[in-house]
Amino acid sequence: MQPFPPPPAPVRPIRGLALTVVVLLGLCALLELLVLVVSIQRVSLVSGVIDDPESANVETLTANDTWYVLAGLTQLAVYVLTGVMFVVWLYRARCNAEAITPIPHRRSRGLVVFSWVIPIVNLWYPLQIVDDVWATSSPRNLPPDLGSEALNRAPRSPLVRFWWLLWLVTTFGSMLFQRAAARDDSLEAIVATARVDIWFAAPYVVSAVLAVLVVMNITTAQERWRLLAPQAY
């Protein structure tokens, strides 16, 4: 085996952060399944009331409404926490990637954090950041003549692209449909909102699974480098 050149900066352990993100992503997926079950029941109950108002069971409707609100709030809280921890992991992975392969990335370190919340650019900047971290975490996949334009010619991961597409669909697509469905407080609007939750459940869960694969692939590549490369520190 050819010896690895020593990195110019320490490649720090990242597996602990990665496992935290993976657990949170799994929890997000489980909560989405809970929301799916509650939403299916919600559509059935409210549709029944629309068809036959006399069939309304106040206790059952109230219980479903309570579960729907609690599941939604819990999911939101876990989603935000997962997003924060994902960005923390990504920033550490970006620092490691720069140490492993010291070539310029397309976006600055500051944008690793803030690109997610800047309108318009949050549609593709985070993808470029993850793409570059993926490529520079496995330098053997890069062109041999490394330079400032190397990342423009680096092969891209279909996994990262598919994950990003589903993340955009579940995040922005569901938001737009929810706003359109919840324009009033009618029973029909309640049913429409719950149906949006049902429609986006599958892509949401698949997106979480793909995010786990992205995190673990980058983490594994960086940990392999950290353990096998001769350390200069």
PDB file of C-alpha atoms in Angstrom:
ATOM      1  CA  MET A   1       0.000   0.000   0.000  1.00  0.00           C
ATOM      2  CA  GLN A   2       1.306   3.424  -0.938  1.00  0.00           C
ATOM      3  CA  PRO A   3       1.764   5.670   2.102  1.00  0.00           C
ATOM      4  CA  PHE A   4      -0.620   8.576   2.457  1.00  0.00           C
ATOM      5  CA  PRO A   5       0.919  12.060   2.486  1.00  0.00           C
ATOM      6  CA  PRO A   6       0.482  13.610   5.913  1.00  0.00           C
ATOM      7  CA  PRO A   7      -2.352  16.139   6.077  1.00  0.00           C
ATOM      8  CA  PRO A   8      -1.366  19.752   6.688  1.00  0.00           C
ATOM      9  CA  ALA A   9      -3.833  20.046   9.569  1.00  0.00           C
ATOM     10  CA  PRO A  10      -5.326  17.561  12.048  1.00  0.00           C
ATOM     11  CA  VAL A  11      -8.160  15.393  10.795  1.00  0.00           C
ATOM     12  CA  ARG A  12     -10.399  15.355  13.833  1.00  0.00           C
ATOM     13  CA  PRO A  13     -12.657  12.462  14.904  1.00  0.00           C
ATOM     14  CA  ILE A  14     -16.130  12.856  13.492  1.00  0.00           C
ATOM     15  CA  ARG A  15     -17.893   9.553  14.135  1.00  0.00           C
ATOM     16  CA  GLY A  16     -19.529  10.676  17.386  1.00  0.00           C
ATOM     17  CA  LEU A  17     -21.178  13.654  15.701  1.00  0.00           C
ATOM     18  CA  ALA A  18     -22.203  11.466  12.785  1.00  0.00           C
ATOM     19  CA  LEU A  19     -23.882   8.904  15.042  1.00  0.00           C
ATOM     20  CA  THR A  20     -25.788  11.705  16.797  1.00  0.00           C
ATOM     21  CA  VAL A  21     -27.067  12.969  13.453  1.00  0.00           C
ATOM     22  CA  VAL A  22     -27.991   9.444  12.347  1.00  0.00           C
ATOM     23  CA  VAL A  23     -29.991   8.800  15.540  1.00  0.00           C
ATOM     24  CA  LEU A  24     -31.822  12.113  15.131  1.00  0.00           C
ATOM     25  CA  LEU A  25     -32.580  11.372  11.480  1.00  0.00           C
ATOM     26  CA  GLY A  26     -33.986   8.014  12.515  1.00  0.00           C
ATOM     27  CA  LEU A  27     -36.148   9.734  15.120  1.00  0.00           C
ATOM     28  CA  CYS A  28     -37.377  12.163  12.459  1.00  0.00           C
ATOM     29  CA  ALA A  29     -38.396   9.228  10.277  1.00  0.00           C
ATOM     30  CA  LEU A  30     -40.233   7.515  13.147  1.00  0.00           C
ATOM     31  CA  LEU A  31     -42.081  10.720  14.005  1.00  0.00           C
ATOM     32  CA  GLU A  32     -43.053  11.103  10.360  1.00  0.00           C
ATOM     33  CA  LEU A  33     -44.602   7.635  10.479  1.00  0.00           C
ATOM     34  CA  LEU A  34     -46.531   8.683  13.594  1.00  0.00           C
ATOM     35  CA  VAL A  35     -47.764  11.796  11.792  1.00  0.00           C
ATOM     36  CA  LEU A  36     -48.758   9.577   8.858  1.00  0.00           C
ATOM     37  CA  VAL A  37     -50.890   7.315  11.071  1.00  0.00           C
ATOM     38  CA  VAL A  38     -52.553  10.264  12.805  1.00  0.00           C
ATOM     39  CA  SER A  39     -53.147  12.017   9.460  1.00  0.00           C
ATOM     40  CA  ILE A  40     -54.783   8.941   7.923  1.00  0.00           C
ATOM     41  CA  GLN A  41     -57.106   8.727  10.918  1.00  0.00           C
ATOM     42  CA  ARG A  42     -57.756  12.471  10.660  1.00  0.00           C
ATOM     43  CA  VAL A  43     -58.793  12.230   7.014  1.00  0.00           C
ATOM     44  CA  SER A  44     -61.117   9.325   7.805  1.00  0.00           C
ATOM     45  CA  LEU A  45     -62.737  10.999  10.819  1.00  0.00           C
ATOM     46  CA  VAL A  46     -63.209  14.461   9.313  1.00  0.00           C
ATOM     47  CA  SER A  47     -64.372  13.085   5.956  1.00  0.00           C
ATOM     48  CA  GLY A  48     -66.959  11.066   7.847  1.00  0.00           C
ATOM     49  CA  VAL A  49     -68.212  14.225   9.559  1.00  0.00           C
ATOM     50  CA  ILE A  50     -68.411  16.017   6.192  1.00  0.00           C
ATOM     51  CA  ASP A  51     -70.463  13.169   4.718  1.00  0.00           C
ATOM     52  CA  ASP A  52     -72.645  12.686   7.802  1.00  0.00           C
ATOM     53  CA  PRO A  53     -72.458  15.416  10.476  1.00  0.00           C
ATOM     54  CA  GLU A  54     -74.603  13.312  12.814  1.00  0.00           C
ATOM     55  CA  SER A  55     -71.881  10.651  12.960  1.00  0.00           C
ATOM     56  CA  ALA A  56     -69.381  12.968  14.673  1.00  0.00           C
ATOM     57  CA  ASN A  57     -67.762  11.532  17.792  1.00  0.00           C
ATOM     58  CA  VAL A  58     -66.477  14.520  19.745  1.00  0.00           C
ATOM     59  CA  GLU A  59     -64.144  12.506  21.985  1.00  0.00           C
ATOM     60  CA  THR A  60     -62.500  10.709  19.065  1.00  0.00           C
ATOM     61  CA  LEU A  61     -62.119  13.936  17.080  1.00  0.00           C
ATOM     62  CA  THR A  62     -60.646  15.742  20.077  1.00  0.00           C
ATOM     63  CA  ALA A  63     -58.180  12.937  20.756  1.00  0.00           C
ATOM     64  CA  ASN A  64     -57.079  12.900  17.128  1.00  0.00           C
ATOM     65  CA  ASP A  65     -56.691  16.678  17.115  1.00  0.00           C
ATOM     66  CA  THR A  66     -54.548  16.504  20.258  1.00  0.00           C
ATOM     67  CA  TRP A  67     -52.327  13.789  18.797  1.00  0.00           C
ATOM     68  CA  TYR A  68     -52.039  15.686  15.511  1.00  0.00           C
ATOM     69  CA  VAL A  69     -50.846  18.862  17.242  1.00  0.00           C
ATOM     70  CA  LEU A  70     -48.477  17.047  19.630  1.00  0.00           C
ATOM     71  CA  ALA A  71     -46.958  14.923  16.861  1.00  0.00           C
ATOM     72  CA  GLY A  72     -46.498  17.974  14.655  1.00  0.00           C
ATOM     73  CA  LEU A  73     -44.844  20.063  17.379  1.00  0.00           C
ATOM     74  CA  THR A  74     -42.585  17.208  18.462  1.00  0.00           C
ATOM     75  CA  GLN A  75     -41.597  16.548  14.880  1.00  0.00           C
ATOM     76  CA  LEU A  76     -40.791  20.232  14.342  1.00  0.00           C
ATOM     77  CA  ALA A  77     -38.621  20.386  17.473  1.00  0.00           C
ATOM     78  CA  VAL A  78     -36.696  17.235  16.527  1.00  0.00           C
ATOM     79  CA  TYR A  79     -36.366  18.463  12.930  1.00  0.00           C
ATOM     80  CA  VAL A  80     -34.796  21.740  14.062  1.00  0.00           C
ATOM     81  CA  LEU A  81     -32.427  19.918  16.435  1.00  0.00           C
ATOM     82  CA  THR A  82     -31.479  17.507  13.655  1.00  0.00           C
ATOM     83  CA  GLY A  83     -30.795  20.413  11.300  1.00  0.00           C
ATOM     84  CA  VAL A  84     -28.533  22.093  13.856  1.00  0.00           C
ATOM     85  CA  MET A  85     -26.565  18.914  14.513  1.00  0.00           C
ATOM     86  CA  PHE A  86     -26.298  18.176  10.790  1.00  0.00           C
ATOM     87  CA  VAL A  87     -24.753  21.600  10.191  1.00  0.00           C
ATOM     88  CA  VAL A  88     -22.350  21.085  13.135  1.00  0.00           C
ATOM     89  CA  TRP A  89     -21.321  17.725  11.653  1.00  0.00           C
ATOM     90  CA  LEU A  90     -21.006  19.235   8.157  1.00  0.00           C
ATOM     91  CA  TYR A  91     -18.785  22.058   9.395  1.00  0.00           C
ATOM     92  CA  ARG A  92     -16.464  19.566  11.097  1.00  0.00           C
ATOM     93  CA  ALA A  93     -16.496  17.394   7.959  1.00  0.00           C
ATOM     94  CA  ARG A  94     -15.660  20.436   5.845  1.00  0.00           C
ATOM     95  CA  CYS A  95     -12.660  21.283   8.056  1.00  0.00           C
ATOM     96  CA  ASN A  96     -11.478  17.675   7.830  1.00  0.00           C
ATOM     97  CA  ALA A  97     -11.946  17.613   4.063  1.00  0.00           C
ATOM     98  CA  GLU A  98      -9.790  20.718   3.684  1.00  0.00           C
ATOM     99  CA  ALA A  99      -7.087  19.000   5.736  1.00  0.00           C
ATOM    100  CA  ILE A 100      -7.286  15.790   3.708  1.00  0.00           C
ATOM    101  CA  THR A 101      -7.285  17.514   0.314  1.00  0.00           C
ATOM    102  CA  PRO A 102      -5.989  21.113   0.569  1.00  0.00           C
ATOM    103  CA  ILE A 103      -7.670  22.626  -2.485  1.00  0.00           C
ATOM    104  CA  PRO A 104     -10.207  25.482  -2.550  1.00  0.00           C
ATOM    105  CA  HIS A 105     -13.857  24.605  -2.102  1.00  0.00           C
ATOM    106  CA  ARG A 106     -16.475  26.426  -4.121  1.00  0.00           C
ATOM    107  CA  ARG A 107     -18.098  28.012  -1.060  1.00  0.00           C
ATOM    108  CA  SER A 108     -16.597  29.566   2.058  1.00  0.00           C
ATOM    109  CA  ARG A 109     -16.739  27.999   5.517  1.00  0.00           C
ATOM    110  CA  GLY A 110     -19.223  30.628   6.649  1.00  0.00           C
ATOM    111  CA  LEU A 111     -21.677  29.482   3.995  1.00  0.00           C
ATOM    112  CA  VAL A 112     -21.509  25.948   5.410  1.00  0.00           C
ATOM    113  CA  VAL A 113     -23.690  27.375   8.182  1.00  0.00           C
ATOM    114  CA  PHE A 114     -25.558  30.309   6.664  1.00  0.00           C
ATOM    115  CA  SER A 115     -26.321  29.038   3.158  1.00  0.00           C
ATOM    116  CA  TRP A 116     -29.192  26.959   4.588  1.00  0.00           C
ATOM    117  CA  VAL A 117     -31.137  30.065   5.658  1.00  0.00           C
ATOM    118  CA  ILE A 118     -30.294  32.538   2.869  1.00  0.00           C
ATOM    119  CA  PRO A 119     -33.237  32.700   0.437  1.00  0.00           C
ATOM    120  CA  ILE A 120     -32.677  31.526  -3.131  1.00  0.00           C
ATOM    121  CA  VAL A 121     -29.078  30.369  -2.641  1.00  0.00           C
ATOM    122  CA  ASN A 122     -30.299  27.757  -0.145  1.00  0.00           C
ATOM    123  CA  LEU A 123     -31.671  25.906  -3.170  1.00  0.00           C
ATOM    124  CA  TRP A 124     -28.201  24.862  -4.383  1.00  0.00           C
ATOM    125  CA  TYR A 125     -25.334  26.190  -2.204  1.00  0.00           C
ATOM    126  CA  PRO A 126     -25.710  23.475   0.460  1.00  0.00           C
ATOM    127  CA  LEU A 127     -25.670  20.851  -2.302  1.00  0.00           C
ATOM    128  CA  GLN A 128     -22.383  22.241  -3.617  1.00  0.00           C
ATOM    129  CA  ILE A 129     -20.922  22.279  -0.110  1.00  0.00           C
ATOM    130  CA  VAL A 130     -21.834  18.641   0.572  1.00  0.00           C
ATOM    131  CA  ASP A 131     -20.678  17.679  -2.927  1.00  0.00           C
ATOM    132  CA  ASP A 132     -17.258  19.244  -2.335  1.00  0.00           C
ATOM    133  CA  VAL A 133     -16.893  17.635   1.093  1.00  0.00           C
ATOM    134  CA  TRP A 134     -17.787  14.259  -0.422  1.00  0.00           C
ATOM    135  CA  ALA A 135     -15.205  14.652  -3.205  1.00  0.00           C
ATOM    136  CA  THR A 136     -12.348  15.921  -1.037  1.00  0.00           C
ATOM    137  CA  SER A 137     -12.910  13.295   1.645  1.00  0.00           C
ATOM    138  CA  SER A 138     -11.824  10.670  -0.909  1.00  0.00           C
ATOM    139  CA  PRO A 139      -8.976  12.345  -2.822  1.00  0.00           C
ATOM    140  CA  ARG A 140      -8.418   9.300  -5.051  1.00  0.00           C
ATOM    141  CA  ASN A 141     -11.685  10.232  -6.784  1.00  0.00           C
ATOM    142  CA  LEU A 142     -10.304  13.625  -7.789  1.00  0.00           C
ATOM    143  CA  PRO A 143      -8.430  14.488 -10.995  1.00  0.00           C
ATOM    144  CA  PRO A 144      -4.686  13.811 -10.655  1.00  0.00           C
ATOM    145  CA  ASP A 145      -3.689  17.383 -11.485  1.00  0.00           C
ATOM    146  CA  LEU A 146      -5.219  18.997  -8.412  1.00  0.00           C
ATOM    147  CA  GLY A 147      -5.699  22.726  -8.681  1.00  0.00           C
ATOM    148  CA  SER A 148      -8.171  25.493  -8.005  1.00  0.00           C
ATOM    149  CA  GLU A 149     -10.530  24.058 -10.654  1.00  0.00           C
ATOM    150  CA  ALA A 150     -10.297  20.436  -9.491  1.00  0.00           C
ATOM    151  CA  LEU A 151     -13.684  20.436  -7.793  1.00  0.00           C
ATOM    152  CA  ASN A 152     -15.366  21.671 -10.949  1.00  0.00           C
ATOM    153  CA  ARG A 153     -14.176  18.478 -12.688  1.00  0.00           C
ATOM    154  CA  ALA A 154     -14.605  16.061  -9.804  1.00  0.00           C
ATOM    155  CA  PRO A 155     -17.110  13.197 -10.206  1.00  0.00           C
ATOM    156  CA  ARG A 156     -20.326  13.797  -8.304  1.00  0.00           C
ATOM    157  CA  SER A 157     -22.225  11.348  -6.157  1.00  0.00           C
ATOM    158  CA  PRO A 158     -25.718  10.366  -7.414  1.00  0.00           C
ATOM    159  CA  LEU A 159     -26.575   9.631  -3.772  1.00  0.00           C
ATOM    160  CA  VAL A 160     -25.961  13.244  -2.753  1.00  0.00           C
ATOM    161  CA  ARG A 161     -27.952  14.548  -5.713  1.00  0.00           C
ATOM    162  CA  PHE A 162     -30.927  12.244  -5.063  1.00  0.00           C
ATOM    163  CA  TRP A 163     -30.921  13.106  -1.347  1.00  0.00           C
ATOM    164  CA  TRP A 164     -30.875  16.822  -2.130  1.00  0.00           C
ATOM    165  CA  LEU A 165     -33.718  16.543  -4.641  1.00  0.00           C
ATOM    166  CA  LEU A 166     -35.927  14.718  -2.140  1.00  0.00           C
ATOM    167  CA  TRP A 167     -34.988  17.163   0.619  1.00  0.00           C
ATOM    168  CA  LEU A 168     -36.077  20.100  -1.571  1.00  0.00           C
ATOM    169  CA  VAL A 169     -39.329  18.337  -2.463  1.00  0.00           C
ATOM    170  CA  THR A 170     -40.218  17.477   1.136  1.00  0.00           C
ATOM    171  CA  THR A 171     -39.156  20.826   2.585  1.00  0.00           C
ATOM    172  CA  PHE A 172     -40.410  23.356   0.056  1.00  0.00           C
ATOM    173  CA  GLY A 173     -43.022  21.263  -1.718  1.00  0.00           C
ATOM    174  CA  SER A 174     -44.875  20.322   1.451  1.00  0.00           C
ATOM    175  CA  MET A 175     -44.669  23.936   2.650  1.00  0.00           C
ATOM    176  CA  LEU A 176     -46.317  25.247  -0.508  1.00  0.00           C
ATOM    177  CA  PHE A 177     -49.045  22.597  -0.490  1.00  0.00           C
ATOM    178  CA  GLN A 178     -49.715  23.123   3.223  1.00  0.00           C
ATOM    179  CA  ARG A 179     -50.183  26.855   2.698  1.00  0.00           C
ATOM    180  CA  ALA A 180     -52.523  26.245  -0.221  1.00  0.00           C
ATOM    181  CA  ALA A 181     -54.533  23.662   1.708  1.00  0.00           C
ATOM    182  CA  ALA A 182     -54.860  25.665   4.923  1.00  0.00           C
ATOM    183  CA  ARG A 183     -56.391  28.846   3.512  1.00  0.00           C
ATOM    184  CA  ASP A 184     -59.448  28.563   5.753  1.00  0.00           C
ATOM    185  CA  ASP A 185     -60.708  26.696   8.796  1.00  0.00           C
ATOM    186  CA  SER A 186     -63.277  24.575   6.977  1.00  0.00           C
ATOM    187  CA  LEU A 187     -63.467  20.824   7.402  1.00  0.00           C
ATOM    188  CA  GLU A 188     -62.418  20.436   3.767  1.00  0.00           C
ATOM    189  CA  ALA A 189     -59.245  22.433   4.460  1.00  0.00           C
ATOM    190  CA  ILE A 190     -58.473  20.228   7.467  1.00  0.00           C
ATOM    191  CA  VAL A 191     -58.777  17.132   5.280  1.00  0.00           C
ATOM    192  CA  ALA A 192     -56.628  18.701   2.545  1.00  0.00           C
ATOM    193  CA  THR A 193     -53.889  19.610   5.044  1.00  0.00           C
ATOM    194  CA  ALA A 194     -53.842  16.078   6.463  1.00  0.00           C
ATOM    195  CA  ARG A 195     -53.645  14.641   2.953  1.00  0.00           C
ATOM    196  CA  VAL A 196     -50.550  16.738   2.266  1.00  0.00           C
ATOM    197  CA  ASP A 197     -48.945  15.083   5.305  1.00  0.00           C
ATOM    198  CA  ILE A 198     -49.838  11.686   3.848  1.00  0.00           C
ATOM    199  CA  TRP A 199     -48.510  12.489   0.355  1.00  0.00           C
ATOM    200  CA  PHE A 200     -45.132  13.667   1.616  1.00  0.00           C
ATOM    201  CA  ALA A 201     -44.575  10.960   4.232  1.00  0.00           C
ATOM    202  CA  ALA A 202     -42.803   8.521   1.906  1.00  0.00           C
ATOM    203  CA  PRO A 203     -40.402  11.046   0.320  1.00  0.00           C
ATOM    204  CA  TYR A 204     -39.670  12.450   3.789  1.00  0.00           C
ATOM    205  CA  VAL A 205     -38.673   9.036   5.164  1.00  0.00           C
ATOM    206  CA  VAL A 206     -36.627   8.182   2.061  1.00  0.00           C
ATOM    207  CA  SER A 207     -34.902  11.568   2.311  1.00  0.00           C
ATOM    208  CA  ALA A 208     -33.957  10.824   5.928  1.00  0.00           C
ATOM    209  CA  VAL A 209     -32.562   7.411   4.932  1.00  0.00           C
ATOM    210  CA  LEU A 210     -30.504   8.965   2.115  1.00  0.00           C
ATOM    211  CA  ALA A 211     -29.222  11.640   4.505  1.00  0.00           C
ATOM    212  CA  VAL A 212     -28.027   8.849   6.821  1.00  0.00           C
ATOM    213  CA  LEU A 213     -26.158   7.249   3.904  1.00  0.00           C
ATOM    214  CA  VAL A 214     -24.545  10.567   2.947  1.00  0.00           C
ATOM    215  CA  VAL A 215     -23.424  11.227   6.525  1.00  0.00           C
ATOM    216  CA  MET A 216     -22.037   7.722   7.021  1.00  0.00           C
ATOM    217  CA  ASN A 217     -20.229   7.621   3.658  1.00  0.00           C
ATOM    218  CA  ILE A 218     -18.418  10.908   4.272  1.00  0.00           C
ATOM    219  CA  THR A 219     -17.699   9.969   7.889  1.00  0.00           C
ATOM    220  CA  THR A 220     -16.323   6.555   6.933  1.00  0.00           C
ATOM    221  CA  ALA A 221     -14.038   8.072   4.297  1.00  0.00           C
ATOM    222  CA  GLN A 222     -12.679  10.649   6.729  1.00  0.00           C
ATOM    223  CA  GLU A 223     -12.235   8.178   9.586  1.00  0.00           C
ATOM    224  CA  ARG A 224     -10.421   5.776   7.260  1.00  0.00           C
ATOM    225  CA  TRP A 225      -8.039   8.575   6.269  1.00  0.00           C
ATOM    226  CA  ARG A 226      -7.550   9.635   9.883  1.00  0.00           C
ATOM    227  CA  LEU A 227      -6.659   6.113  10.973  1.00  0.00           C
ATOM    228  CA  LEU A 228      -4.530   5.061   8.008  1.00  0.00           C
ATOM    229  CA  ALA A 229      -2.694   8.239   7.042  1.00  0.00           C
ATOM    230  CA  PRO A 230       0.523   9.026   8.929  1.00  0.00           C
ATOM    231  CA  GLN A 231      -0.291  11.864  11.278  1.00  0.00           C
ATOM    232  CA  ALA A 232       1.783  15.017  11.396  1.00  0.00           C
ATOM    233  CA  TYR A 233       0.627  15.973  14.830  1.00  0.00           C
TER     234      TYR A 233
END
